[in-house]
Amino acid sequence: MVSDPIVGIWHPPASSRAVAASLHVGEEGIVQARDVDGKPLSATPGLKIEVSDRIGGIVRRLTFLDGSVFETPDNDGVDKALKALKRRPGVVHELERFRPRLALFVIAVVALSFAIYRYAVPLLVEAAILLTPPVVPKLLSQSVMISLDQTLLEPTKLSQQDQAAIAAEFGRLAEIAPRGAAGYVLNFRGGGAVGPNAFALPDGTLVLTDELVALAGSDREAVLGVLAHEIGHVEREHALRRIYRAAGVAGLIMMIGGDIGSGAQDVLVQGAALMSLSYSRDQERDADRYAVQLMHAAGRDPLAIARFFDLLATKLGDSGYADSFLSTHPPTPERIEDTRRYAEEVAAGK
Ligand SMILES: [Zn+2]
């Protein structure tokens, strides 16, 4: 005897008749059901006997080769007997018992979700940008511009002369950007509640406020540095990226897989609201560096943008500037320092 007898009920083949019985496992690996008098009812080699999986406290069924069935609630006893026969207990029970495996599964799911967010979303965003017809950013920008003119912005008070001078210098800067001068329209406006500001819409429409020009004073290079930064946002499609990222995986798949036109329509409907999404820190750094390179390539002062940030910090403190118009992102001392260092490297030709 390799394990203790297990108490249960035995059903003859193809019969629901119940006989009080016990289960015995012999040294030779034969599993035997016996009645209360010890008389053998059925026997089968242990490795041939069919054992139901262990599921919680559910009664265990062992089916003999002759079709008779032994049932017992003594799960531990059955597992012990199976172990003696070197048969593994049911797989389902194995999972249930082995919680660490479940934990591993959960970790795998979390890791997969993270990977989707980390790698799939950026890919989907790139695909959506490639598939976006130019009319989408154009319509989006037009509708945003109209609503801004109706609400926040005022007509410019800059002299024709100043406007012409800035526009000409901006044109020479835009000329060497990939979209070229034709890809940009510079608008002069009174900032009103927006104050000293410059921002770009996704189609290359730029707005420069009188207040920003006044703040820069005689430092025209600083104004151009800010405009170069805005060119950076446009060239790198930062606004569309923000909008598409906000659309999420489901929204992106719908837009890419379905009719981009109707997806674009949704973007337009929510466009104005979505435009209030601020640029990410990385996008700002990207645009800062872009501005430094563009200014340098145009033969202008690559340090101008850092200088303008300094000016903002001293004159406005934390309150004023934001180039995504509804949220304020004043340049931090780190960002100013980072830009200055990069500008010095570029200027030195490193
Ligand atoms: Zn910016």
Short mmCIF file of C-alpha atoms and ligand atoms in Angstrom, two decimals:
data_model
loop_
_atom_site.label_atom_id
_atom_site.label_comp_id
_atom_site.label_asym_id
_atom_site.label_seq_id
_atom_site.Cartn_x
_atom_site.Cartn_y
_atom_site.Cartn_z
CA MET A 1 0.00 0.00 0.00
CA VAL A 2 1.57 3.31 -1.07
CA SER A 3 -1.15 5.62 0.14
CA ASP A 4 -4.06 5.55 2.55
CA PRO A 5 -7.41 4.26 1.27
CA ILE A 6 -9.68 7.00 -0.07
CA VAL A 7 -13.35 6.88 0.88
CA GLY A 8 -15.98 7.51 -1.80
CA ILE A 9 -18.74 6.07 -3.95
CA TRP A 10 -18.42 3.62 -6.81
CA HIS A 11 -20.79 3.50 -9.79
CA PRO A 12 -20.83 0.28 -11.91
CA PRO A 13 -20.29 0.78 -15.68
CA ALA A 14 -23.13 2.73 -17.32
CA SER A 15 -25.12 2.75 -14.10
CA SER A 16 -26.08 5.43 -11.63
CA ARG A 17 -26.24 2.84 -8.82
CA ALA A 18 -24.05 4.06 -5.95
CA VAL A 19 -21.97 1.64 -3.89
CA ALA A 20 -20.10 2.78 -0.79
CA ALA A 21 -16.47 2.04 -1.60
CA SER A 22 -12.84 2.83 -0.96
CA LEU A 23 -9.93 3.35 -3.33
CA HIS A 24 -6.60 1.61 -2.91
CA VAL A 25 -3.30 2.06 -4.71
CA GLY A 26 -1.10 -1.02 -4.65
CA GLU A 27 2.71 -1.23 -4.74
CA GLU A 28 2.54 -2.45 -8.31
CA GLY A 29 0.65 0.72 -9.32
CA ILE A 30 -2.76 -0.91 -9.66
CA VAL A 31 -5.66 1.26 -8.55
CA GLN A 32 -8.47 -0.75 -7.05
CA ALA A 33 -11.98 0.11 -5.83
CA ARG A 34 -13.29 -2.13 -3.03
CA ASP A 35 -16.66 -2.34 -1.31
CA VAL A 36 -17.10 -1.98 2.45
CA ASP A 37 -16.31 -5.68 2.92
CA GLY A 38 -12.99 -5.28 1.10
CA LYS A 39 -14.26 -7.13 -1.99
CA PRO A 40 -12.70 -5.80 -5.25
CA LEU A 41 -15.17 -3.92 -7.48
CA SER A 42 -12.85 -2.78 -10.27
CA ALA A 43 -9.13 -2.40 -10.91
CA THR A 44 -7.01 -0.56 -13.49
CA PRO A 45 -3.30 0.16 -13.80
CA GLY A 46 -2.73 3.61 -12.28
CA LEU A 47 -1.35 5.20 -15.45
CA LYS A 48 -4.46 4.15 -17.43
CA ILE A 49 -7.03 5.47 -15.00
CA GLU A 50 -8.79 8.64 -16.06
CA VAL A 51 -8.86 11.32 -13.35
CA SER A 52 -10.91 14.53 -13.56
CA ASP A 53 -9.06 17.80 -13.00
CA ARG A 54 -9.03 19.29 -9.56
CA ILE A 55 -11.29 22.33 -9.58
CA GLY A 56 -11.79 23.88 -6.16
CA GLY A 57 -13.70 21.52 -3.90
CA ILE A 58 -15.64 19.75 -6.70
CA VAL A 59 -15.96 15.97 -6.32
CA ARG A 60 -13.20 14.07 -8.14
CA ARG A 61 -14.07 11.34 -10.66
CA LEU A 62 -11.79 8.44 -11.45
CA THR A 63 -12.88 6.34 -14.41
CA PHE A 64 -11.70 2.72 -14.63
CA LEU A 65 -10.98 0.94 -17.89
CA ASP A 66 -14.22 -1.05 -17.54
CA GLY A 67 -16.21 2.21 -17.47
CA SER A 68 -17.02 2.16 -13.76
CA VAL A 69 -16.52 5.40 -11.87
CA PHE A 70 -15.23 6.18 -8.38
CA GLU A 71 -16.20 9.55 -6.92
CA THR A 72 -14.73 11.21 -3.84
CA PRO A 73 -14.60 14.66 -2.28
CA ASP A 74 -11.16 13.75 -0.89
CA ASN A 75 -9.12 15.79 -3.37
CA ASP A 76 -5.98 15.76 -1.27
CA GLY A 77 -6.17 12.00 -0.96
CA VAL A 78 -6.49 11.65 -4.76
CA ASP A 79 -3.57 14.02 -5.37
CA LYS A 80 -1.45 12.09 -2.92
CA ALA A 81 -2.36 8.82 -4.63
CA LEU A 82 -1.59 10.34 -8.05
CA LYS A 83 1.74 11.53 -6.80
CA ALA A 84 2.50 8.02 -5.62
CA LEU A 85 1.70 6.93 -9.19
CA LYS A 86 3.88 9.78 -10.54
CA ARG A 87 0.98 11.28 -12.39
CA ARG A 88 0.66 15.02 -12.33
CA PRO A 89 -2.49 16.44 -10.79
CA GLY A 90 -4.90 18.21 -13.16
CA VAL A 91 -3.55 21.17 -15.09
CA VAL A 92 -6.42 23.45 -14.08
CA HIS A 93 -5.69 22.90 -10.44
CA GLU A 94 -2.04 23.44 -11.13
CA LEU A 95 -2.80 26.95 -12.44
CA GLU A 96 -5.14 27.66 -9.59
CA ARG A 97 -2.59 26.61 -7.05
CA PHE A 98 0.33 28.25 -8.78
CA ARG A 99 -0.59 31.93 -8.36
CA PRO A 100 2.88 33.22 -9.33
CA ARG A 101 2.13 31.99 -12.84
CA LEU A 102 -0.97 34.18 -12.88
CA ALA A 103 1.12 37.10 -11.66
CA LEU A 104 3.55 36.48 -14.53
CA PHE A 105 0.64 36.51 -16.96
CA VAL A 106 -0.57 39.85 -15.58
CA ILE A 107 2.95 41.28 -15.86
CA ALA A 108 3.09 40.10 -19.48
CA VAL A 109 -0.21 41.86 -20.26
CA VAL A 110 0.97 45.08 -18.62
CA ALA A 111 4.27 44.90 -20.51
CA LEU A 112 2.39 44.42 -23.78
CA SER A 113 0.15 47.40 -23.09
CA PHE A 114 3.20 49.48 -22.33
CA ALA A 115 4.87 48.33 -25.54
CA ILE A 116 1.76 49.30 -27.52
CA TYR A 117 1.76 52.74 -25.95
CA ARG A 118 5.50 53.15 -26.31
CA TYR A 119 5.95 51.81 -29.84
CA ALA A 120 2.61 51.30 -31.58
CA VAL A 121 1.08 54.70 -30.81
CA PRO A 122 4.03 56.66 -32.23
CA LEU A 123 3.94 54.44 -35.34
CA LEU A 124 0.20 54.97 -35.72
CA VAL A 125 0.70 58.72 -35.27
CA GLU A 126 3.34 58.73 -38.03
CA ALA A 127 1.04 56.73 -40.31
CA ALA A 128 -1.85 59.11 -39.65
CA ILE A 129 0.37 62.11 -40.43
CA LEU A 130 1.52 60.54 -43.71
CA LEU A 131 -2.08 59.77 -44.64
CA THR A 132 -3.42 63.19 -43.72
CA PRO A 133 -4.29 65.14 -46.86
CA PRO A 134 -2.96 68.75 -46.72
CA VAL A 135 -6.52 70.03 -46.75
CA VAL A 136 -7.01 68.82 -43.15
CA PRO A 137 -4.41 71.04 -41.45
CA LYS A 138 -5.48 73.84 -43.79
CA LEU A 139 -9.16 73.70 -42.81
CA LEU A 140 -8.26 73.15 -39.18
CA SER A 141 -5.97 76.18 -39.15
CA GLN A 142 -8.48 78.36 -40.97
CA SER A 143 -11.25 77.58 -38.52
CA VAL A 144 -8.95 78.15 -35.53
CA MET A 145 -7.73 81.46 -37.01
CA ILE A 146 -11.29 82.66 -37.59
CA SER A 147 -12.36 81.86 -34.05
CA LEU A 148 -9.22 83.45 -32.57
CA ASP A 149 -9.84 86.62 -34.56
CA GLN A 150 -13.39 86.70 -33.28
CA THR A 151 -12.41 86.19 -29.66
CA LEU A 152 -8.84 86.76 -28.46
CA LEU A 153 -6.91 88.62 -31.11
CA GLU A 154 -7.11 92.24 -32.26
CA PRO A 155 -5.94 94.05 -35.42
CA THR A 156 -2.26 94.94 -35.34
CA LYS A 157 -1.08 98.46 -34.52
CA LEU A 158 2.41 97.87 -35.90
CA SER A 159 3.45 100.35 -38.58
CA GLN A 160 3.44 99.14 -42.20
CA GLN A 161 7.17 99.71 -42.19
CA ASP A 162 7.80 97.43 -39.19
CA GLN A 163 5.49 94.77 -40.59
CA ALA A 164 7.26 94.85 -43.95
CA ALA A 165 10.69 94.65 -42.33
CA ILE A 166 9.80 91.68 -40.11
CA ALA A 167 7.95 89.93 -42.95
CA ALA A 168 10.98 90.30 -45.25
CA GLU A 169 13.38 88.88 -42.67
CA PHE A 170 10.93 86.11 -41.82
CA GLY A 171 10.66 85.28 -45.54
CA ARG A 172 14.42 84.76 -45.78
CA LEU A 173 14.27 82.46 -42.75
CA ALA A 174 11.29 80.46 -44.06
CA GLU A 175 12.97 80.16 -47.46
CA ILE A 176 15.61 77.77 -46.13
CA ALA A 177 13.10 75.64 -44.14
CA PRO A 178 11.92 72.51 -46.04
CA ARG A 179 8.43 73.89 -46.72
CA GLY A 180 9.91 77.06 -48.17
CA ALA A 181 8.61 80.61 -47.96
CA ALA A 182 5.40 79.60 -49.78
CA GLY A 183 4.59 77.18 -46.94
CA TYR A 184 4.21 80.01 -44.44
CA VAL A 185 1.96 83.00 -43.85
CA LEU A 186 2.98 85.45 -41.13
CA ASN A 187 0.08 87.35 -39.54
CA PHE A 188 0.49 90.41 -37.32
CA ARG A 189 -2.10 90.81 -34.59
CA GLY A 190 -2.74 92.68 -31.37
CA GLY A 191 -2.40 90.03 -28.66
CA GLY A 192 -5.21 91.28 -26.44
CA ALA A 193 -5.56 88.84 -23.56
CA VAL A 194 -2.84 86.64 -25.11
CA GLY A 195 -0.23 89.36 -24.66
CA PRO A 196 3.30 88.90 -26.00
CA ASN A 197 3.03 85.76 -28.05
CA ALA A 198 3.81 83.95 -31.25
CA PHE A 199 2.28 80.71 -32.35
CA ALA A 200 1.97 78.49 -35.38
CA LEU A 201 -1.01 76.62 -36.76
CA PRO A 202 -0.40 73.24 -38.43
CA ASP A 203 -0.69 74.56 -42.01
CA GLY A 204 2.13 77.08 -41.59
CA THR A 205 -0.03 80.03 -40.53
CA LEU A 206 1.97 82.00 -37.96
CA VAL A 207 0.74 84.71 -35.63
CA LEU A 208 3.04 87.30 -34.09
CA THR A 209 1.60 89.75 -31.56
CA ASP A 210 2.48 93.43 -31.32
CA GLU A 211 3.23 92.87 -27.64
CA LEU A 212 5.99 90.37 -28.45
CA VAL A 213 7.56 92.76 -30.93
CA ALA A 214 7.41 95.51 -28.29
CA LEU A 215 8.88 93.23 -25.63
CA ALA A 216 11.88 92.41 -27.83
CA GLY A 217 12.40 96.13 -28.39
CA SER A 218 15.40 96.77 -30.57
CA ASP A 219 16.40 93.09 -30.59
CA ARG A 220 14.90 92.09 -33.94
CA GLU A 221 17.01 88.92 -33.91
CA ALA A 222 15.09 87.75 -30.84
CA VAL A 223 11.78 88.12 -32.71
CA LEU A 224 13.19 86.10 -35.59
CA GLY A 225 14.46 83.48 -33.12
CA VAL A 226 10.92 83.05 -31.80
CA LEU A 227 9.56 82.80 -35.35
CA ALA A 228 12.24 80.20 -36.15
CA HIS A 229 11.01 78.24 -33.13
CA GLU A 230 7.47 78.37 -34.54
CA ILE A 231 8.76 77.20 -37.93
CA GLY A 232 10.22 74.25 -36.02
CA HIS A 233 6.79 73.35 -34.61
CA VAL A 234 5.31 73.46 -38.13
CA GLU A 235 8.10 71.54 -39.88
CA ARG A 236 8.01 68.78 -37.28
CA GLU A 237 4.18 68.61 -37.37
CA HIS A 238 4.07 69.01 -33.60
CA ALA A 239 0.44 70.17 -33.46
CA LEU A 240 -0.88 67.28 -35.58
CA ARG A 241 1.16 64.86 -33.49
CA ARG A 242 -0.42 66.22 -30.32
CA ILE A 243 -3.91 65.97 -31.77
CA TYR A 244 -3.37 62.46 -33.11
CA ARG A 245 -1.82 61.31 -29.86
CA ALA A 246 -4.85 62.59 -28.03
CA ALA A 247 -7.06 60.60 -30.42
CA GLY A 248 -5.62 57.44 -28.84
CA VAL A 249 -5.08 54.00 -30.33
CA ALA A 250 -8.74 53.39 -31.14
CA GLY A 251 -9.19 56.79 -32.78
CA LEU A 252 -6.01 56.37 -34.81
CA ILE A 253 -6.92 52.91 -36.03
CA MET A 254 -10.35 54.18 -37.05
CA MET A 255 -8.79 57.09 -38.91
CA ILE A 256 -6.10 55.05 -40.65
CA GLY A 257 -8.22 51.98 -41.35
CA GLY A 258 -11.37 53.79 -42.28
CA ASP A 259 -12.05 56.83 -44.34
CA ILE A 260 -9.45 59.40 -43.37
CA GLY A 261 -11.87 62.03 -44.66
CA SER A 262 -14.53 61.35 -42.06
CA GLY A 263 -11.87 60.93 -39.37
CA ALA A 264 -10.52 64.30 -40.40
CA GLN A 265 -13.99 65.74 -40.10
CA ASP A 266 -14.07 64.70 -36.46
CA VAL A 267 -10.69 66.33 -35.96
CA LEU A 268 -12.05 69.52 -37.48
CA VAL A 269 -15.13 69.53 -35.28
CA GLN A 270 -12.98 69.23 -32.19
CA GLY A 271 -10.07 71.05 -33.76
CA ALA A 272 -10.31 74.32 -31.91
CA ALA A 273 -10.57 72.55 -28.57
CA LEU A 274 -7.73 70.22 -29.44
CA MET A 275 -5.51 73.09 -30.47
CA SER A 276 -5.41 74.09 -26.83
CA LEU A 277 -3.33 70.99 -26.16
CA SER A 278 0.04 72.32 -25.20
CA TYR A 279 3.21 71.07 -26.80
CA SER A 280 5.17 68.52 -24.85
CA ARG A 281 8.46 69.38 -23.19
CA ASP A 282 10.26 67.30 -25.82
CA GLN A 283 8.54 69.15 -28.62
CA GLU A 284 9.55 72.49 -27.12
CA ARG A 285 13.15 71.38 -26.86
CA ASP A 286 12.95 70.09 -30.41
CA ALA A 287 11.61 73.45 -31.65
CA ASP A 288 14.26 75.35 -29.64
CA ARG A 289 17.04 73.38 -31.29
CA TYR A 290 15.39 73.71 -34.66
CA ALA A 291 15.33 77.49 -34.18
CA VAL A 292 19.02 77.53 -33.25
CA GLN A 293 19.94 75.54 -36.37
CA LEU A 294 17.71 77.53 -38.70
CA MET A 295 19.02 80.86 -37.39
CA HIS A 296 22.57 79.62 -37.78
CA ALA A 297 21.89 78.33 -41.31
CA ALA A 298 20.36 81.71 -42.23
CA GLY A 299 23.52 83.45 -41.05
CA ARG A 300 21.70 84.94 -38.07
CA ASP A 301 22.38 84.84 -34.34
CA PRO A 302 21.63 81.33 -33.01
CA LEU A 303 21.67 82.69 -29.44
CA ALA A 304 18.69 84.97 -30.16
CA ILE A 305 16.06 82.51 -28.95
CA ALA A 306 17.82 81.97 -25.61
CA ARG A 307 18.12 85.72 -25.26
CA PHE A 308 14.42 86.15 -25.84
CA PHE A 309 13.64 83.53 -23.19
CA ASP A 310 15.83 85.47 -20.78
CA LEU A 311 13.91 88.59 -21.60
CA LEU A 312 10.62 86.81 -20.92
CA ALA A 313 11.88 85.49 -17.62
CA THR A 314 13.07 88.89 -16.42
CA LYS A 315 10.20 90.98 -17.72
CA LEU A 316 7.25 88.64 -17.25
CA GLY A 317 8.35 86.19 -14.60
CA ASP A 318 6.19 83.10 -14.73
CA SER A 319 3.07 84.76 -16.00
CA GLY A 320 3.04 85.50 -19.67
CA TYR A 321 4.32 83.64 -22.66
CA ALA A 322 2.73 80.59 -24.22
CA ASP A 323 3.01 79.58 -27.82
CA SER A 324 0.08 77.22 -27.58
CA PHE A 325 -2.28 79.98 -26.75
CA LEU A 326 -4.45 78.65 -23.95
CA SER A 327 -1.86 77.17 -21.65
CA THR A 328 1.15 78.90 -20.28
CA HIS A 329 4.53 77.24 -20.56
CA PRO A 330 7.12 79.76 -19.55
CA PRO A 331 10.61 78.68 -20.50
CA THR A 332 12.29 77.20 -17.44
CA PRO A 333 15.83 78.17 -16.46
CA GLU A 334 16.93 74.67 -17.56
CA ARG A 335 15.39 75.18 -20.98
CA ILE A 336 17.04 78.58 -21.38
CA GLU A 337 20.41 77.18 -20.31
CA ASP A 338 20.01 74.13 -22.55
CA THR A 339 19.18 76.29 -25.56
CA ARG A 340 22.06 78.66 -24.87
CA ARG A 341 24.53 75.80 -24.58
CA TYR A 342 23.25 74.24 -27.79
CA ALA A 343 23.40 77.60 -29.60
CA GLU A 344 27.02 78.09 -28.48
CA GLU A 345 27.88 74.60 -29.77
CA VAL A 346 26.20 75.28 -33.12
CA ALA A 347 27.82 78.71 -33.38
CA ALA A 348 31.20 77.13 -32.69
CA GLY A 349 30.52 74.64 -35.48
CA LYS A 350 30.55 71.53 -33.27
ZN ZN B 1 7.01 76.26 -28.70
#
